GROMACS .gro file of C-alpha atoms in nm:
model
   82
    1UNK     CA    1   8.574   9.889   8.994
    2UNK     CA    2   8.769   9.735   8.709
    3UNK     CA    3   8.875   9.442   8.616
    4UNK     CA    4   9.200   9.361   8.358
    5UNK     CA    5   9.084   9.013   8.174
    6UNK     CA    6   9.326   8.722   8.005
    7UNK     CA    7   9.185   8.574   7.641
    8UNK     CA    8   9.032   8.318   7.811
    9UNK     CA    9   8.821   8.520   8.053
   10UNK     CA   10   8.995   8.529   8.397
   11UNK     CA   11   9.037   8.812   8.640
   12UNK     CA   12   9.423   8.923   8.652
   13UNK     CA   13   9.388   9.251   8.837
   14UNK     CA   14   9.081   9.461   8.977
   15UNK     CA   15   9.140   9.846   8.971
   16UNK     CA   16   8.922   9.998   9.304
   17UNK     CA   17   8.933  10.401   9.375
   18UNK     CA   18   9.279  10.419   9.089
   19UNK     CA   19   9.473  10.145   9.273
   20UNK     CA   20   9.535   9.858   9.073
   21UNK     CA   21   9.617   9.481   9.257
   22UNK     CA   22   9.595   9.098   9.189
   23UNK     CA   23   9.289   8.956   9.159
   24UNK     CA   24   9.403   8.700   9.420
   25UNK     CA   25   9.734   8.640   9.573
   26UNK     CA   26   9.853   8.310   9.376
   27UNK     CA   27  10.183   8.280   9.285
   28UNK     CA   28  10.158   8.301   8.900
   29UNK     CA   29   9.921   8.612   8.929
   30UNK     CA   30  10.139   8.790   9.203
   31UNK     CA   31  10.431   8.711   8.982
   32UNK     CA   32  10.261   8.838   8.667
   33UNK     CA   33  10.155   9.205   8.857
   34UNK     CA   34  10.507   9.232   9.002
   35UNK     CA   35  10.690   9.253   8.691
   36UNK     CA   36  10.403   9.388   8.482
   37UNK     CA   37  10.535   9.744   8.286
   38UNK     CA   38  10.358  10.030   8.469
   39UNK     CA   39  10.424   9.900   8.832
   40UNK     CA   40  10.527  10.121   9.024
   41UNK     CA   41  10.729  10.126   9.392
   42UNK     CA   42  10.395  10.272   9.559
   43UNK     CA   43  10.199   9.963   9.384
   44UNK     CA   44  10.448   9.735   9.541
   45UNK     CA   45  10.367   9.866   9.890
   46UNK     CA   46  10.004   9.826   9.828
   47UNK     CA   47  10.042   9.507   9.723
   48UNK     CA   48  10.230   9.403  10.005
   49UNK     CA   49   9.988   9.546  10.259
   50UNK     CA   50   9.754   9.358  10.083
   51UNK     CA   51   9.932   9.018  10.113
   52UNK     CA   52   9.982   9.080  10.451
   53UNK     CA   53   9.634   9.158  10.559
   54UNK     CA   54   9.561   8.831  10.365
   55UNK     CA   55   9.743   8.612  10.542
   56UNK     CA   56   9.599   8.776  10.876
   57UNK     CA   57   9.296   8.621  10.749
   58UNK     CA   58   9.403   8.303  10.688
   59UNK     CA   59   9.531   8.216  11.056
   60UNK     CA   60   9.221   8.361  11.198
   61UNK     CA   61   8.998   8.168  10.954
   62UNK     CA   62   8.808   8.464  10.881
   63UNK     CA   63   8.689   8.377  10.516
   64UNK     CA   64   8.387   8.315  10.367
   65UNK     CA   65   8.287   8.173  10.045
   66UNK     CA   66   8.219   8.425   9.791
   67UNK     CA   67   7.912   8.201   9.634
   68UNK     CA   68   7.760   8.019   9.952
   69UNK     CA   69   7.805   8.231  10.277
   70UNK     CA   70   8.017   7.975  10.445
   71UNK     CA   71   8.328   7.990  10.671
   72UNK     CA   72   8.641   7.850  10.585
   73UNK     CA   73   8.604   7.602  10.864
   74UNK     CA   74   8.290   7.508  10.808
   75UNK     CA   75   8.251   7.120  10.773
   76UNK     CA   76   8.072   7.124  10.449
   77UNK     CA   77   8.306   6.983  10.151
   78UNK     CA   78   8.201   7.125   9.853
   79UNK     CA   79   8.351   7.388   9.602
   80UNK     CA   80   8.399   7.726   9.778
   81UNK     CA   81   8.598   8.061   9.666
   82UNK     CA   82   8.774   8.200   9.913
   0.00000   0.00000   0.00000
């Protein structure tokens, strides 16, 4: 795995087995991949797969915070990445 970096440090795209997508699904970064130079109509499809599968996830509430091990439901307010 790969990882495509800004100046400042953060993750714009992760490369996994030659397939290139967002590093998450926010607007700005979606935006950014979509009209990026080397995109190409298969990367689209990935992407859009990828999206979907996401959103899947959200209406199930089937994420878990990438530093703690907690759902998405849990009751615990604190900082969590999802």
């Amino acid at each position: 795995m790969s990882y495509t970096l800004t100046e400042t440090g953060k993750v714009l795209t992760e490369t996994q087995e030659g397939i290139t997508m967002p590093a998450d699904y926010s607007f700005a970064t979606v935006n950014d991949y979509v009209h990026g130079m080397e995109v190409h109509f298969e990367d689209l499809q990935a992407l859009c797969l990828g999206m979907a599968d996401h959103i899947d996830k959200l209406r199930r509430g089937e994420f878990i915070c990438q530093r703690c091990g907690l759902r998405k439901d849990s009751e615990r307010s604190t900082e969590h990445e999802f």
